[in-house]
Amino acid sequence: MEPTWLNTLIVDAEEHRWCTRPNCTTCGAGDLRSCVFSEAMELAGLEVPEPAETSPRRLIETLQPVQRAAVFEQIVRGLRGVDRSAARAGSALRTILMDLHPPLMKWGVPESLSERLNGTFAGQEFDAMQAHSASLADERARRAEYEGPKAVAERREARRVARERRLQQRLEKKTARDKTLVELAALSGMKRLVKIAGYRPLISLESIPDHLVPLDADCRSLDVEAREGLIALIARRRGAWGRLRRQLIALRPESDASSHASFDRSR
């Protein structure tokens, strides 16, 4: 299809740096829109008002239904001939399409702009605009739902429940820790050593105070596997736990014990 008058107008608007932004709050892209409507009216055989009186919105309101349909038809024909040479002036094309859509509400023309422009470059741009508009509408709907009183109340309640659950978990953990400490305090040093080595308390070793560390227990009563497990559990902790670890290492065969003793002194 040969480029139409509208294609030429869009390219000229880009070259002359006219404002073509949709919904421009400064000038409303008045030069572009006035030229489009004036040219379409001439092609439809209608008298064009003086430029000073030409306002796109006012033109539509003053035209008779038959005249509106004729002007609409000329603009649609022009759009069907718009090719990719007008791609750089995408905002101009969008501004024109926004003036036409929706045809029935703005022009009284019971037609589908998407169908009339199907298979054209302008039709692709129009479909992209519609998809973008639908995406924005969905986003607004989701935001409205998210910020609605019901959703806000539900999130507030969920945070309250989560906060109470965390508090309850901390209280349960503290209760278990206190119970374990009481149990350890009631045991003899040897039994305390066996419990820590064999059953592993429900609390970290840092939670056990130094006076409950079974330094006075006979570590030889533990089997090798239990001693090695306790050494690994103590790891590099210092203080009372470090002293207990050295006692356990001292029970290893002489070669292993001497190498670990050297390591401990280097720390």
mmCIF file of C-alpha atoms in Angstrom:
data_model
loop_
_atom_site.group_PDB
_atom_site.id
_atom_site.type_symbol
_atom_site.label_atom_id
_atom_site.label_comp_id
_atom_site.label_asym_id
_atom_site.label_seq_id
_atom_site.Cartn_x
_atom_site.Cartn_y
_atom_site.Cartn_z
ATOM 1 C CA MET A 1 0.000 0.000 0.000
ATOM 2 C CA GLU A 2 1.293 3.427 -0.965
ATOM 3 C CA PRO A 3 2.092 5.861 1.861
ATOM 4 C CA THR A 4 -0.816 8.228 2.437
ATOM 5 C CA TRP A 5 -1.170 11.884 3.316
ATOM 6 C CA LEU A 6 -1.207 10.950 6.988
ATOM 7 C CA ASN A 7 2.104 9.118 6.694
ATOM 8 C CA THR A 8 3.644 12.231 5.129
ATOM 9 C CA LEU A 9 2.143 14.445 7.831
ATOM 10 C CA ILE A 10 3.522 12.256 10.629
ATOM 11 C CA VAL A 11 7.016 12.248 9.110
ATOM 12 C CA ASP A 12 6.886 16.035 8.609
ATOM 13 C CA ALA A 13 5.785 16.522 12.226
ATOM 14 C CA GLU A 14 8.827 14.569 13.368
ATOM 15 C CA GLU A 15 11.185 16.507 11.101
ATOM 16 C CA HIS A 16 9.788 19.874 12.227
ATOM 17 C CA ARG A 17 9.907 18.757 15.870
ATOM 18 C CA TRP A 18 6.248 19.344 16.604
ATOM 19 C CA CYS A 19 4.961 18.253 19.960
ATOM 20 C CA THR A 20 3.324 14.883 19.370
ATOM 21 C CA ARG A 21 3.069 13.558 22.908
ATOM 22 C CA PRO A 22 -0.261 11.975 23.808
ATOM 23 C CA ASN A 23 -2.059 13.922 26.528
ATOM 24 C CA CYS A 24 0.507 16.728 26.519
ATOM 25 C CA THR A 25 -0.541 19.099 29.306
ATOM 26 C CA THR A 26 1.226 22.099 27.743
ATOM 27 C CA CYS A 27 -0.003 22.296 24.159
ATOM 28 C CA GLY A 28 -2.092 19.162 23.720
ATOM 29 C CA ALA A 29 -0.144 18.405 20.513
ATOM 30 C CA GLY A 30 -2.405 21.043 18.974
ATOM 31 C CA ASP A 31 -0.473 21.624 15.734
ATOM 32 C CA LEU A 32 -0.426 17.949 14.818
ATOM 33 C CA ARG A 33 -4.028 17.266 15.728
ATOM 34 C CA SER A 34 -5.346 20.396 14.000
ATOM 35 C CA CYS A 35 -3.502 19.499 10.795
ATOM 36 C CA VAL A 36 -4.853 15.939 10.882
ATOM 37 C CA PHE A 37 -8.449 17.075 11.301
ATOM 38 C CA SER A 38 -8.160 19.923 8.791
ATOM 39 C CA GLU A 39 -6.694 17.668 6.109
ATOM 40 C CA ALA A 40 -9.289 14.967 6.774
ATOM 41 C CA MET A 41 -12.112 17.520 6.518
ATOM 42 C CA GLU A 42 -10.802 18.784 3.179
ATOM 43 C CA LEU A 43 -10.593 15.230 1.841
ATOM 44 C CA ALA A 44 -14.165 14.657 3.055
ATOM 45 C CA GLY A 45 -15.307 17.756 1.140
ATOM 46 C CA LEU A 46 -16.057 19.800 4.239
ATOM 47 C CA GLU A 47 -15.294 23.432 4.898
ATOM 48 C CA VAL A 48 -12.358 23.887 7.240
ATOM 49 C CA PRO A 49 -12.734 26.652 9.871
ATOM 50 C CA GLU A 50 -10.114 29.331 10.274
ATOM 51 C CA PRO A 51 -6.988 28.102 12.083
ATOM 52 C CA ALA A 52 -7.707 30.364 15.047
ATOM 53 C CA GLU A 53 -11.014 28.601 15.510
ATOM 54 C CA THR A 54 -9.723 25.113 14.883
ATOM 55 C CA SER A 55 -9.775 22.921 17.961
ATOM 56 C CA PRO A 56 -9.901 19.135 17.410
ATOM 57 C CA ARG A 57 -12.305 18.606 20.276
ATOM 58 C CA ARG A 58 -14.488 21.485 19.153
ATOM 59 C CA LEU A 59 -14.454 20.269 15.553
ATOM 60 C CA ILE A 60 -15.804 16.872 16.547
ATOM 61 C CA GLU A 61 -18.537 18.444 18.655
ATOM 62 C CA THR A 62 -19.727 20.801 15.897
ATOM 63 C CA LEU A 63 -19.811 18.251 13.064
ATOM 64 C CA GLN A 64 -22.987 16.463 12.118
ATOM 65 C CA PRO A 65 -23.026 12.654 12.534
ATOM 66 C CA VAL A 66 -22.645 12.089 8.796
ATOM 67 C CA GLN A 67 -19.778 14.568 8.661
ATOM 68 C CA ARG A 68 -18.086 12.925 11.620
ATOM 69 C CA ALA A 69 -18.292 9.563 9.902
ATOM 70 C CA ALA A 70 -16.774 11.036 6.726
ATOM 71 C CA VAL A 71 -13.852 12.625 8.599
ATOM 72 C CA PHE A 72 -13.333 9.428 10.585
ATOM 73 C CA GLU A 73 -13.216 7.436 7.348
ATOM 74 C CA GLN A 74 -10.566 9.713 5.837
ATOM 75 C CA ILE A 75 -8.346 9.448 8.918
ATOM 76 C CA VAL A 76 -8.714 5.650 8.990
ATOM 77 C CA ARG A 77 -7.782 5.446 5.308
ATOM 78 C CA GLY A 78 -4.770 7.600 6.036
ATOM 79 C CA LEU A 79 -3.777 5.360 8.932
ATOM 80 C CA ARG A 80 -3.969 2.251 6.779
ATOM 81 C CA GLY A 81 -1.254 3.730 4.582
ATOM 82 C CA VAL A 82 1.103 4.626 7.421
ATOM 83 C CA ASP A 83 4.281 2.574 7.055
ATOM 84 C CA ARG A 84 7.410 2.027 9.117
ATOM 85 C CA SER A 85 8.917 5.299 7.933
ATOM 86 C CA ALA A 86 6.725 6.834 10.655
ATOM 87 C CA ALA A 87 8.050 4.459 13.303
ATOM 88 C CA ARG A 88 10.337 7.118 14.788
ATOM 89 C CA ALA A 89 7.309 9.326 15.341
ATOM 90 C CA GLY A 90 5.473 6.691 17.331
ATOM 91 C CA SER A 91 4.060 9.266 19.724
ATOM 92 C CA ALA A 92 2.389 11.094 16.804
ATOM 93 C CA LEU A 93 0.731 7.894 15.658
ATOM 94 C CA ARG A 94 -0.435 7.123 19.181
ATOM 95 C CA THR A 95 -1.876 10.625 19.562
ATOM 96 C CA ILE A 96 -3.935 10.208 16.382
ATOM 97 C CA LEU A 97 -5.134 6.761 17.410
ATOM 98 C CA MET A 98 -6.186 8.066 20.810
ATOM 99 C CA ASP A 99 -8.298 10.738 19.086
ATOM 100 C CA LEU A 100 -10.162 8.036 17.169
ATOM 101 C CA HIS A 101 -10.726 5.484 19.908
ATOM 102 C CA PRO A 102 -13.350 4.487 20.839
ATOM 103 C CA PRO A 103 -15.085 5.287 17.518
ATOM 104 C CA LEU A 104 -18.665 4.929 18.722
ATOM 105 C CA MET A 105 -18.258 7.082 21.816
ATOM 106 C CA LYS A 106 -16.178 9.831 20.192
ATOM 107 C CA TRP A 107 -17.453 9.781 16.626
ATOM 108 C CA GLY A 108 -20.773 7.977 16.696
ATOM 109 C CA VAL A 109 -19.337 5.441 14.254
ATOM 110 C CA PRO A 110 -20.224 1.820 15.139
ATOM 111 C CA GLU A 111 -16.962 0.332 13.907
ATOM 112 C CA SER A 112 -14.025 -1.517 15.401
ATOM 113 C CA LEU A 113 -10.812 0.409 14.914
ATOM 114 C CA SER A 114 -8.820 -2.764 15.474
ATOM 115 C CA GLU A 115 -10.632 -4.507 12.616
ATOM 116 C CA ARG A 116 -10.310 -1.533 10.266
ATOM 117 C CA LEU A 117 -6.557 -1.336 10.867
ATOM 118 C CA ASN A 118 -5.951 -5.075 10.910
ATOM 119 C CA GLY A 119 -2.794 -6.100 9.059
ATOM 120 C CA THR A 120 -1.311 -2.590 8.991
ATOM 121 C CA PHE A 121 1.540 -0.920 10.835
ATOM 122 C CA ALA A 122 -0.957 1.408 12.530
ATOM 123 C CA GLY A 123 -2.994 -1.651 13.528
ATOM 124 C CA GLN A 124 0.033 -3.191 15.209
ATOM 125 C CA GLU A 125 0.626 0.035 17.116
ATOM 126 C CA PHE A 126 -3.040 0.193 18.105
ATOM 127 C CA ASP A 127 -3.028 -3.406 19.355
ATOM 128 C CA ALA A 128 0.102 -2.667 21.385
ATOM 129 C CA MET A 129 -1.631 0.372 22.894
ATOM 130 C CA GLN A 130 -4.659 -1.724 23.793
ATOM 131 C CA ALA A 131 -2.487 -4.394 25.400
ATOM 132 C CA HIS A 132 -0.612 -1.744 27.378
ATOM 133 C CA SER A 133 -3.879 -0.145 28.469
ATOM 134 C CA ALA A 134 -5.222 -3.519 29.604
ATOM 135 C CA SER A 135 -2.004 -4.168 31.507
ATOM 136 C CA LEU A 136 -2.297 -0.817 33.281
ATOM 137 C CA ALA A 137 -5.932 -1.517 34.118
ATOM 138 C CA ASP A 138 -4.996 -4.893 35.589
ATOM 139 C CA GLU A 139 -2.206 -3.295 37.597
ATOM 140 C CA ARG A 140 -4.563 -0.620 38.925
ATOM 141 C CA ALA A 141 -7.097 -3.288 39.852
ATOM 142 C CA ARG A 142 -4.447 -5.335 41.661
ATOM 143 C CA ARG A 143 -3.182 -2.265 43.490
ATOM 144 C CA ALA A 144 -6.710 -1.230 44.449
ATOM 145 C CA GLU A 145 -7.349 -4.721 45.778
ATOM 146 C CA TYR A 146 -3.999 -4.765 47.599
ATOM 147 C CA GLU A 147 -4.650 -1.375 49.191
ATOM 148 C CA GLY A 148 -8.308 -2.076 49.950
ATOM 149 C CA PRO A 149 -9.493 -2.118 53.578
ATOM 150 C CA LYS A 150 -10.073 -5.875 53.559
ATOM 151 C CA ALA A 151 -6.604 -6.694 52.204
ATOM 152 C CA VAL A 152 -4.954 -4.241 54.607
ATOM 153 C CA ALA A 153 -6.799 -5.786 57.551
ATOM 154 C CA GLU A 154 -5.831 -9.296 56.421
ATOM 155 C CA ARG A 155 -2.149 -8.373 56.147
ATOM 156 C CA ARG A 156 -2.247 -6.682 59.536
ATOM 157 C CA GLU A 157 -3.818 -9.780 61.072
ATOM 158 C CA ALA A 158 -1.264 -12.032 59.356
ATOM 159 C CA ARG A 159 1.589 -9.937 60.775
ATOM 160 C CA ARG A 160 0.027 -10.093 64.232
ATOM 161 C CA VAL A 161 -0.316 -13.876 64.054
ATOM 162 C CA ALA A 162 3.259 -14.255 62.788
ATOM 163 C CA ARG A 163 4.541 -11.984 65.557
ATOM 164 C CA GLU A 164 2.705 -13.980 68.206
ATOM 165 C CA ARG A 165 3.981 -17.228 66.687
ATOM 166 C CA ARG A 166 7.586 -15.993 66.854
ATOM 167 C CA LEU A 167 7.070 -14.868 70.432
ATOM 168 C CA GLN A 168 5.589 -18.241 71.342
ATOM 169 C CA GLN A 169 8.509 -20.038 69.710
ATOM 170 C CA ARG A 170 10.989 -17.918 71.666
ATOM 171 C CA LEU A 171 9.138 -18.618 74.893
ATOM 172 C CA GLU A 172 9.076 -22.349 74.166
ATOM 173 C CA LYS A 173 12.767 -22.294 73.354
ATOM 174 C CA LYS A 174 13.552 -20.419 76.563
ATOM 175 C CA THR A 175 11.418 -22.824 78.594
ATOM 176 C CA ALA A 176 13.217 -25.805 77.055
ATOM 177 C CA ARG A 177 16.600 -24.176 77.694
ATOM 178 C CA ASP A 178 15.768 -23.422 81.323
ATOM 179 C CA LYS A 179 14.490 -26.970 81.807
ATOM 180 C CA THR A 180 17.663 -28.412 80.308
ATOM 181 C CA LEU A 181 19.852 -26.253 82.539
ATOM 182 C CA VAL A 182 17.907 -27.375 85.610
ATOM 183 C CA GLU A 183 18.320 -31.002 84.551
ATOM 184 C CA LEU A 184 22.051 -30.554 83.974
ATOM 185 C CA ALA A 185 22.496 -28.825 87.326
ATOM 186 C CA ALA A 186 20.825 -31.760 89.084
ATOM 187 C CA LEU A 187 23.241 -34.274 87.567
ATOM 188 C CA SER A 188 26.649 -35.233 88.792
ATOM 189 C CA GLY A 189 29.635 -34.182 86.730
ATOM 190 C CA MET A 190 29.981 -37.637 85.185
ATOM 191 C CA LYS A 191 26.319 -37.935 84.247
ATOM 192 C CA ARG A 192 26.382 -34.401 82.916
ATOM 193 C CA LEU A 193 29.339 -35.297 80.708
ATOM 194 C CA VAL A 194 27.569 -38.398 79.416
ATOM 195 C CA LYS A 195 24.383 -36.453 78.696
ATOM 196 C CA ILE A 196 26.194 -33.732 76.806
ATOM 197 C CA ALA A 197 28.338 -36.216 74.880
ATOM 198 C CA GLY A 198 25.700 -38.820 74.146
ATOM 199 C CA TYR A 199 22.386 -37.060 73.889
ATOM 200 C CA ARG A 200 23.362 -33.511 72.959
ATOM 201 C CA PRO A 201 21.375 -30.876 74.854
ATOM 202 C CA LEU A 202 18.602 -28.977 73.151
ATOM 203 C CA ILE A 203 20.549 -25.772 73.685
ATOM 204 C CA SER A 204 23.859 -24.466 72.427
ATOM 205 C CA LEU A 205 26.965 -24.976 74.522
ATOM 206 C CA GLU A 206 27.233 -21.195 74.957
ATOM 207 C CA SER A 207 23.991 -21.311 76.960
ATOM 208 C CA ILE A 208 25.548 -23.626 79.533
ATOM 209 C CA PRO A 209 27.352 -21.598 82.229
ATOM 210 C CA ASP A 210 30.947 -22.445 83.086
ATOM 211 C CA HIS A 211 30.068 -23.960 86.462
ATOM 212 C CA LEU A 212 28.003 -26.641 84.693
ATOM 213 C CA VAL A 213 30.812 -27.659 82.336
ATOM 214 C CA PRO A 214 31.833 -31.123 83.655
ATOM 215 C CA LEU A 215 35.561 -30.440 84.057
ATOM 216 C CA ASP A 216 35.746 -32.695 87.128
ATOM 217 C CA ALA A 217 34.300 -35.721 85.333
ATOM 218 C CA ASP A 218 36.446 -38.689 84.393
ATOM 219 C CA CYS A 219 36.538 -38.412 80.608
ATOM 220 C CA ARG A 220 38.037 -41.905 80.362
ATOM 221 C CA SER A 221 34.610 -43.368 81.106
ATOM 222 C CA LEU A 222 33.474 -42.241 77.665
ATOM 223 C CA ASP A 223 34.172 -44.491 74.716
ATOM 224 C CA VAL A 224 36.342 -43.215 71.882
ATOM 225 C CA GLU A 225 33.402 -42.402 69.631
ATOM 226 C CA ALA A 226 31.680 -40.333 72.342
ATOM 227 C CA ARG A 227 34.913 -38.466 73.134
ATOM 228 C CA GLU A 228 35.545 -37.635 69.484
ATOM 229 C CA GLY A 229 31.948 -36.525 69.047
ATOM 230 C CA LEU A 230 32.249 -34.202 72.037
ATOM 231 C CA ILE A 231 35.552 -32.799 70.746
ATOM 232 C CA ALA A 232 33.855 -32.011 67.441
ATOM 233 C CA LEU A 233 30.892 -30.467 69.279
ATOM 234 C CA ILE A 234 33.112 -28.196 71.368
ATOM 235 C CA ALA A 235 35.072 -27.225 68.245
ATOM 236 C CA ARG A 236 37.119 -24.052 68.863
ATOM 237 C CA ARG A 237 35.254 -22.757 71.879
ATOM 238 C CA ARG A 238 37.438 -21.268 74.583
ATOM 239 C CA GLY A 239 37.132 -20.993 78.337
ATOM 240 C CA ALA A 240 35.773 -23.962 80.273
ATOM 241 C CA TRP A 241 34.787 -25.764 77.092
ATOM 242 C CA GLY A 242 38.275 -25.302 75.704
ATOM 243 C CA ARG A 243 39.752 -26.857 78.856
ATOM 244 C CA LEU A 244 37.366 -29.808 78.589
ATOM 245 C CA ARG A 245 38.351 -30.255 74.963
ATOM 246 C CA ARG A 246 42.038 -30.403 75.915
ATOM 247 C CA GLN A 247 41.255 -33.019 78.558
ATOM 248 C CA LEU A 248 39.510 -35.131 75.938
ATOM 249 C CA ILE A 249 42.334 -34.718 73.430
ATOM 250 C CA ALA A 250 44.840 -35.764 76.076
ATOM 251 C CA LEU A 251 43.170 -39.188 76.138
ATOM 252 C CA ARG A 252 43.988 -39.800 72.493
ATOM 253 C CA PRO A 253 47.017 -41.849 71.479
ATOM 254 C CA GLU A 254 50.214 -39.926 72.224
ATOM 255 C CA SER A 255 50.973 -38.899 68.627
ATOM 256 C CA ASP A 256 47.489 -37.480 68.022
ATOM 257 C CA ALA A 257 47.339 -35.769 71.397
ATOM 258 C CA SER A 258 50.713 -34.040 70.945
ATOM 259 C CA SER A 259 49.774 -32.685 67.521
ATOM 260 C CA HIS A 260 46.490 -31.266 68.837
ATOM 261 C CA ALA A 261 48.225 -29.826 71.879
ATOM 262 C CA SER A 262 50.615 -27.964 69.584
ATOM 263 C CA PHE A 263 47.631 -26.673 67.634
ATOM 264 C CA ASP A 264 45.922 -25.450 70.819
ATOM 265 C CA ARG A 265 49.070 -23.651 72.001
ATOM 266 C CA SER A 266 49.402 -21.931 68.630
ATOM 267 C CA ARG A 267 45.923 -20.479 69.115
#
